[in-house]
Amino acid sequence: MSSKKIYTGLIEQYRNQLPVSKDTQIISLGEGNTPLIQLHNIPSTLNKQVEIYVKYEGLNPTGSFKDRGMTMAVTKAVEDGAKAIICASTGNTSASAAAYAARAGITAFVLIPDGKIAQGKLAQAMMEGAIVLQIKGNFDDGMRLVKEVADEAPVTIVNSINPFRLQGQKTAAFEIIEQLGRAPDFHCLPVGNAGNITAHWLGYSEYACADSSLFAEVCTNGFADFSGKPIIDTRPKMLGYQASGAAPFIRGDMVDKPETVATAIRIGHPQSWDYAWIVNSESEGWFDECSDEEILATQKMLAEKEGIFCEPASAASLAGALRDIKSEKIPENSCIVCTLTGHGLKDPDTAIKQSTAPVVKVEASLVQVKSAILDNM
Ligand code: AN7
């Protein structure tokens, strides 16, 4: 008998709630099981009684929440005999697809927008051996091409239109419930394609044994089995925040030329458009937008005040939450979870560009180092 106690990823953890059989060969990098961290320093400046937690998804194996969906999508693709996967990506999906394809020993093709992907993500996809197709167009162009080419070539799409992606990603909601011992009152997410907000609602609804018309859409019913686990009796209001220059859910229509510093969510034609509106109405939540300035200021504040470094897109969830707490749209005494979808190290260029922290150049001498310290106390 083995005495090993290694965490082996979210499919193993939530086997009974996911569409796998006992014979399924699982492709995992130990994703999931990310920390839920209560913020202390930021809430104390608000003068409001609220509990704010961040779900730090940047601590997944490739540094974003995409790994939750990718372990499922690649596991099922391999089970199906696929030799190659393909995705369009603003960066994180490509990094994750490349990693799980490498792990599975299959090929990943990734379509990325020319010049608009953060350096860390490109580095990952390249190192992990993906075939990177840099297109002269944006994510939405890439997504259209991926759908077209998958009809003509033997490749499995691993964007979130692949329903197994949402299945994997719903486990973030399971973890939050188990970490908090309840469902939060509000769950805030940055929204691009709206796959993640859809997956979370799926997860909360399954755990609560509450009906959702998503079940029929995403063919999820029947997988959830929580016998022996605590069942929650409430679900959060789902709040989705977009960057102002890429905010189709706020405009009420597709956006043809999305622009934002938060390149991860530079998406104008969300793939889960209809699902996200279902989430919005069933959860009685709302969508709102954040300016690039707000996003960057919040990213920096989170790093400076709490020591948590997320990428720009991720900060939209907290930026929106803080605004809605101040205006009391989110009432006092609420329990709020904000998902930090990706790690700050993904996009070092944007971080350094906006950083005002002094880099003090000194000679390698005690006198100079000491005076630099005393000058900066
Ligand atoms: C850090 O990688 O779409 O609303 O191609 O990387 O589920 O699309 C990334 C999306 C939020 C939005 N935060 O999630 C891609 C891609 C980060 C992201 C989102 C993304 P969805």
Short mmCIF file of C-alpha atoms in Angstrom, two decimals, residues 37-324:
data_model
loop_
_atom_site.label_atom_id
_atom_site.label_comp_id
_atom_site.label_asym_id
_atom_site.label_seq_id
_atom_site.Cartn_x
_atom_site.Cartn_y
_atom_site.Cartn_z
CA ILE A 37 -6.96 34.64 0.64
CA GLN A 38 -8.86 37.14 2.78
CA LEU A 39 -7.81 40.72 2.12
CA HIS A 40 -7.02 42.75 5.23
CA ASN A 41 -5.31 45.98 4.30
CA ILE A 42 -7.51 47.08 1.40
CA PRO A 43 -10.88 46.55 3.19
CA SER A 44 -9.65 48.51 6.21
CA THR A 45 -9.35 51.62 4.01
CA LEU A 46 -12.97 51.36 2.84
CA ASN A 47 -14.90 52.23 5.98
CA LYS A 48 -17.34 49.49 5.15
CA GLN A 49 -17.93 46.23 6.94
CA VAL A 50 -17.24 43.61 4.27
CA GLU A 51 -15.29 40.39 3.90
CA ILE A 52 -13.31 40.29 0.66
CA TYR A 53 -11.51 37.13 -0.45
CA VAL A 54 -9.42 36.57 -3.54
CA LYS A 55 -9.24 33.17 -5.21
CA TYR A 56 -5.67 33.21 -6.47
CA GLU A 57 -5.93 31.25 -9.70
CA GLY A 58 -2.56 32.58 -10.80
CA LEU A 59 -1.11 29.80 -8.66
CA ASN A 60 -2.21 27.07 -11.06
CA PRO A 61 0.58 25.16 -12.87
CA THR A 62 0.77 27.50 -15.86
CA GLY A 63 -0.23 30.57 -13.89
CA SER A 64 -3.91 30.91 -14.78
CA PHE A 65 -7.37 29.41 -14.23
CA LYS A 66 -7.24 27.94 -17.74
CA ASP A 67 -5.50 24.84 -16.35
CA ARG A 68 -8.75 23.76 -14.66
CA GLY A 69 -10.48 23.56 -18.00
CA MET A 70 -7.47 22.30 -19.89
CA THR A 71 -6.91 19.21 -17.73
CA MET A 72 -10.47 18.14 -18.60
CA ALA A 73 -10.35 19.15 -22.27
CA VAL A 74 -7.03 17.41 -22.94
CA THR A 75 -7.97 14.35 -20.89
CA LYS A 76 -11.12 13.93 -22.98
CA ALA A 77 -9.33 14.72 -26.26
CA VAL A 78 -6.76 12.01 -25.54
CA GLU A 79 -9.50 9.58 -24.49
CA ASP A 80 -11.07 10.30 -27.86
CA GLY A 81 -7.82 9.52 -29.68
CA ALA A 82 -6.89 13.08 -30.64
CA LYS A 83 -3.32 13.65 -31.79
CA ALA A 84 -3.55 17.44 -31.89
CA ILE A 85 -5.41 20.25 -30.18
CA ILE A 86 -5.94 23.81 -31.32
CA CYS A 87 -7.02 27.09 -29.77
CA ALA A 88 -7.18 30.81 -30.39
CA SER A 89 -5.90 32.73 -27.44
CA THR A 90 -5.17 36.08 -25.89
CA GLY A 91 -2.31 34.21 -24.17
CA ASN A 92 -3.30 32.15 -21.17
CA THR A 93 -5.25 29.48 -23.03
CA SER A 94 -2.29 28.99 -25.36
CA ALA A 95 0.15 28.60 -22.45
CA SER A 96 -2.14 26.09 -20.79
CA ALA A 97 -2.94 24.15 -23.98
CA ALA A 98 0.77 23.92 -24.79
CA ALA A 99 1.59 22.55 -21.33
CA TYR A 100 -1.14 19.91 -21.22
CA ALA A 101 -0.40 18.85 -24.81
CA ALA A 102 3.26 18.41 -23.85
CA ARG A 103 2.21 16.37 -20.84
CA ALA A 104 -0.03 14.19 -23.03
CA GLY A 105 2.53 13.86 -25.82
CA ILE A 106 0.32 15.43 -28.47
CA THR A 107 0.66 18.59 -30.59
CA ALA A 108 -0.79 21.98 -29.71
CA PHE A 109 -1.48 24.62 -32.36
CA VAL A 110 -2.14 28.05 -30.93
CA LEU A 111 -3.37 31.14 -32.79
CA ILE A 112 -2.38 34.35 -31.08
CA PRO A 113 -2.98 38.00 -32.02
CA ASP A 114 0.03 39.70 -33.52
CA GLY A 115 1.92 41.75 -30.92
CA LYS A 116 -0.92 41.73 -28.38
CA ILE A 117 0.05 38.94 -26.04
CA ALA A 118 1.98 39.34 -22.81
CA GLN A 119 5.60 38.17 -22.94
CA GLY A 120 5.31 35.55 -20.21
CA LYS A 121 2.49 33.77 -22.03
CA LEU A 122 4.35 33.73 -25.32
CA ALA A 123 7.45 32.39 -23.56
CA GLN A 124 5.39 29.57 -22.06
CA ALA A 125 3.77 28.50 -25.32
CA MET A 126 7.13 28.53 -27.09
CA MET A 127 9.00 26.62 -24.37
CA GLU A 128 6.22 24.04 -24.09
CA GLY A 129 6.61 23.22 -27.75
CA ALA A 130 3.37 24.55 -29.17
CA ILE A 131 3.22 25.50 -32.82
CA VAL A 132 2.54 29.21 -32.50
CA LEU A 133 0.62 30.84 -35.35
CA GLN A 134 0.77 34.59 -34.90
CA ILE A 135 -2.08 36.05 -36.92
CA LYS A 136 -2.52 39.57 -38.23
CA GLY A 137 -5.76 40.01 -36.40
CA ASN A 138 -7.26 39.90 -32.92
CA PHE A 139 -8.59 37.06 -30.75
CA ASP A 140 -12.00 37.13 -32.41
CA ASP A 141 -10.41 36.62 -35.84
CA GLY A 142 -8.38 33.74 -34.41
CA MET A 143 -11.46 32.12 -32.91
CA ARG A 144 -13.32 32.27 -36.21
CA LEU A 145 -10.36 30.66 -38.00
CA VAL A 146 -10.03 27.93 -35.38
CA LYS A 147 -13.68 26.95 -35.83
CA GLU A 148 -13.27 26.92 -39.61
CA VAL A 149 -10.05 24.90 -39.66
CA ALA A 150 -11.33 22.33 -37.16
CA ASP A 151 -13.90 21.36 -39.79
CA GLU A 152 -11.12 20.61 -42.26
CA ALA A 153 -8.24 19.22 -40.18
CA PRO A 154 -8.03 16.54 -37.44
CA VAL A 155 -7.63 18.89 -34.49
CA THR A 156 -9.69 19.18 -31.30
CA ILE A 157 -10.67 22.71 -30.25
CA VAL A 158 -9.77 23.40 -26.63
CA ASN A 159 -11.22 26.89 -26.36
CA SER A 160 -14.08 27.19 -23.89
CA ILE A 161 -16.60 26.30 -26.60
CA ASN A 162 -15.33 22.80 -25.78
CA PRO A 163 -17.86 21.87 -23.04
CA PHE A 164 -15.24 19.92 -21.06
CA ARG A 165 -13.43 23.20 -20.40
CA LEU A 166 -16.42 24.49 -18.43
CA GLN A 167 -16.70 21.19 -16.59
CA GLY A 168 -13.15 21.54 -15.31
CA GLN A 169 -13.50 25.21 -14.48
CA LYS A 170 -16.66 24.71 -12.41
CA THR A 171 -14.45 23.09 -9.74
CA ALA A 172 -13.23 26.54 -8.68
CA ALA A 173 -16.72 27.14 -7.27
CA PHE A 174 -16.59 23.78 -5.46
CA GLU A 175 -13.30 24.73 -3.82
CA ILE A 176 -14.57 28.15 -2.75
CA ILE A 177 -17.60 26.60 -1.06
CA GLU A 178 -15.40 24.09 0.74
CA GLN A 179 -12.87 26.75 1.76
CA LEU A 180 -15.49 29.23 3.02
CA GLY A 181 -17.89 26.63 4.38
CA ARG A 182 -20.64 28.46 2.48
CA ALA A 183 -21.28 30.19 -0.83
CA PRO A 184 -20.24 33.85 -0.98
CA ASP A 185 -22.92 36.52 -1.42
CA PHE A 186 -21.15 37.98 -4.44
CA HIS A 187 -18.65 36.44 -6.84
CA CYS A 188 -16.72 38.88 -9.02
CA LEU A 189 -14.90 37.87 -12.20
CA PRO A 190 -13.18 39.53 -15.14
CA VAL A 191 -15.12 38.65 -18.29
CA GLY A 192 -13.75 38.04 -21.78
CA ASN A 193 -15.42 35.11 -23.52
CA ALA A 194 -17.53 34.60 -20.38
CA GLY A 195 -16.64 30.92 -20.14
CA ASN A 196 -15.36 31.24 -16.60
CA ILE A 197 -18.36 33.08 -15.17
CA THR A 198 -20.57 30.43 -16.81
CA ALA A 199 -18.49 27.60 -15.36
CA HIS A 200 -18.66 29.09 -11.86
CA TRP A 201 -22.45 29.37 -11.99
CA LEU A 202 -22.58 25.76 -13.12
CA GLY A 203 -20.44 24.78 -10.14
CA TYR A 204 -22.44 26.76 -7.58
CA SER A 205 -25.72 25.45 -8.97
CA GLU A 206 -24.58 21.83 -8.88
CA TYR A 207 -23.31 22.15 -5.33
CA ALA A 208 -26.55 23.77 -4.23
CA CYS A 209 -28.59 21.15 -6.12
CA ALA A 210 -30.34 24.18 -7.58
CA ASP A 211 -31.69 24.15 -11.08
CA SER A 212 -30.15 26.15 -13.88
CA SER A 213 -31.08 26.24 -17.53
CA LEU A 214 -27.36 25.95 -18.19
CA PHE A 215 -27.58 22.27 -17.25
CA ALA A 216 -29.46 21.45 -20.43
CA GLU A 217 -27.17 23.68 -22.47
CA VAL A 218 -23.85 22.39 -21.17
CA CYS A 219 -25.04 18.79 -20.70
CA THR A 220 -23.78 18.71 -17.17
CA ASN A 221 -26.70 17.14 -15.33
CA GLY A 222 -25.94 13.74 -13.97
CA PHE A 223 -22.26 14.31 -13.31
CA ALA A 224 -22.61 16.08 -10.01
CA ASP A 225 -22.82 13.76 -7.03
CA PHE A 226 -22.26 15.36 -3.68
CA SER A 227 -23.40 12.55 -1.47
CA GLY A 228 -21.62 12.91 1.84
CA LYS A 229 -20.56 16.49 1.22
CA PRO A 230 -22.14 19.65 2.63
CA ILE A 231 -24.73 21.11 0.36
CA ILE A 232 -25.13 24.86 0.28
CA ASP A 233 -28.53 26.51 0.20
CA THR A 234 -27.59 29.81 -1.41
CA ARG A 235 -25.80 30.83 -4.58
CA PRO A 236 -23.88 34.09 -5.09
CA LYS A 237 -24.86 36.96 -7.32
CA MET A 238 -22.40 36.75 -10.21
CA LEU A 239 -20.75 40.06 -11.12
CA GLY A 240 -18.85 40.28 -14.40
CA TYR A 241 -16.44 43.13 -15.11
CA GLN A 242 -15.06 44.02 -18.51
CA ALA A 243 -12.45 46.49 -19.70
CA SER A 244 -14.17 49.62 -21.07
CA GLY A 245 -12.60 49.22 -24.51
CA ALA A 246 -13.70 45.59 -24.75
CA ALA A 247 -17.09 45.58 -23.08
CA PRO A 248 -19.72 43.90 -25.30
CA PHE A 249 -21.84 42.89 -22.28
CA ILE A 250 -22.14 46.52 -21.24
CA ARG A 251 -22.69 47.81 -24.79
CA GLY A 252 -25.30 45.09 -25.31
CA ASP A 253 -23.69 44.07 -28.57
CA MET A 254 -20.46 42.74 -30.07
CA VAL A 255 -17.46 45.09 -30.22
CA ASP A 256 -15.48 44.91 -33.45
CA LYS A 257 -12.24 46.60 -32.43
CA PRO A 258 -11.64 45.74 -28.77
CA GLU A 259 -8.77 47.58 -27.08
CA THR A 260 -7.44 47.40 -23.54
CA VAL A 261 -4.17 47.23 -21.67
CA ALA A 262 -5.57 44.02 -20.15
CA THR A 263 -4.74 41.98 -23.25
CA ALA A 264 -6.13 38.77 -21.71
CA ILE A 265 -9.66 40.18 -22.03
CA ARG A 266 -9.20 42.05 -25.32
CA ILE A 267 -12.20 40.20 -26.73
CA GLY A 268 -15.13 41.75 -28.60
CA HIS A 269 -17.15 38.68 -29.61
CA PRO A 270 -17.61 36.55 -26.47
CA GLN A 271 -18.12 32.87 -27.21
CA SER A 272 -20.37 32.27 -24.18
CA TRP A 273 -22.61 35.29 -24.85
CA ASP A 274 -25.93 33.50 -24.31
CA TYR A 275 -24.72 31.51 -21.30
CA ALA A 276 -23.46 34.63 -19.58
CA TRP A 277 -26.86 36.31 -19.90
CA ILE A 278 -28.43 33.23 -18.32
CA VAL A 279 -25.94 33.52 -15.44
CA ASN A 280 -26.70 37.21 -15.14
CA SER A 281 -30.45 36.69 -14.84
CA GLU A 282 -30.48 33.48 -12.78
CA SER A 283 -28.01 34.84 -10.23
CA GLU A 284 -29.53 38.34 -10.24
CA GLY A 285 -26.06 39.71 -10.81
CA TRP A 286 -24.77 42.43 -13.12
CA PHE A 287 -22.09 43.37 -15.64
CA ASP A 288 -20.07 46.53 -15.46
CA GLU A 289 -16.95 48.00 -16.97
CA CYS A 290 -13.61 49.24 -15.61
CA SER A 291 -11.30 51.71 -17.32
CA ASP A 292 -7.72 50.71 -18.05
CA GLU A 293 -6.58 53.24 -15.44
CA GLU A 294 -8.80 51.64 -12.78
CA ILE A 295 -7.57 48.18 -13.71
CA LEU A 296 -3.91 49.13 -13.46
CA ALA A 297 -4.37 51.11 -10.24
CA THR A 298 -6.11 48.15 -8.63
CA GLN A 299 -3.46 45.70 -9.82
CA LYS A 300 -0.83 47.91 -8.22
CA MET A 301 -2.78 48.47 -5.00
CA LEU A 302 -3.27 44.74 -4.55
CA ALA A 303 0.45 44.12 -4.95
CA GLU A 304 1.49 47.05 -2.73
CA LYS A 305 -1.04 46.63 0.04
CA GLU A 306 -1.52 42.87 0.19
CA GLY A 307 1.53 41.41 -1.56
CA ILE A 308 -0.59 39.68 -4.18
CA PHE A 309 0.54 40.04 -7.80
CA CYS A 310 -2.06 39.36 -10.48
CA GLU A 311 -2.11 40.23 -14.14
CA PRO A 312 -4.03 43.34 -15.31
CA ALA A 313 -7.16 41.51 -16.53
CA SER A 314 -7.53 39.79 -13.16
CA ALA A 315 -7.58 43.10 -11.31
CA ALA A 316 -10.84 44.02 -13.06
CA SER A 317 -12.70 41.75 -10.63
CA LEU A 318 -11.42 43.60 -7.57
CA ALA A 319 -11.63 47.03 -9.24
CA GLY A 320 -15.31 46.46 -9.96
CA ALA A 321 -15.99 45.01 -6.53
CA LEU A 322 -14.38 47.95 -4.72
CA ARG A 323 -16.40 50.45 -6.75
CA ASP A 324 -19.62 48.58 -6.05
#
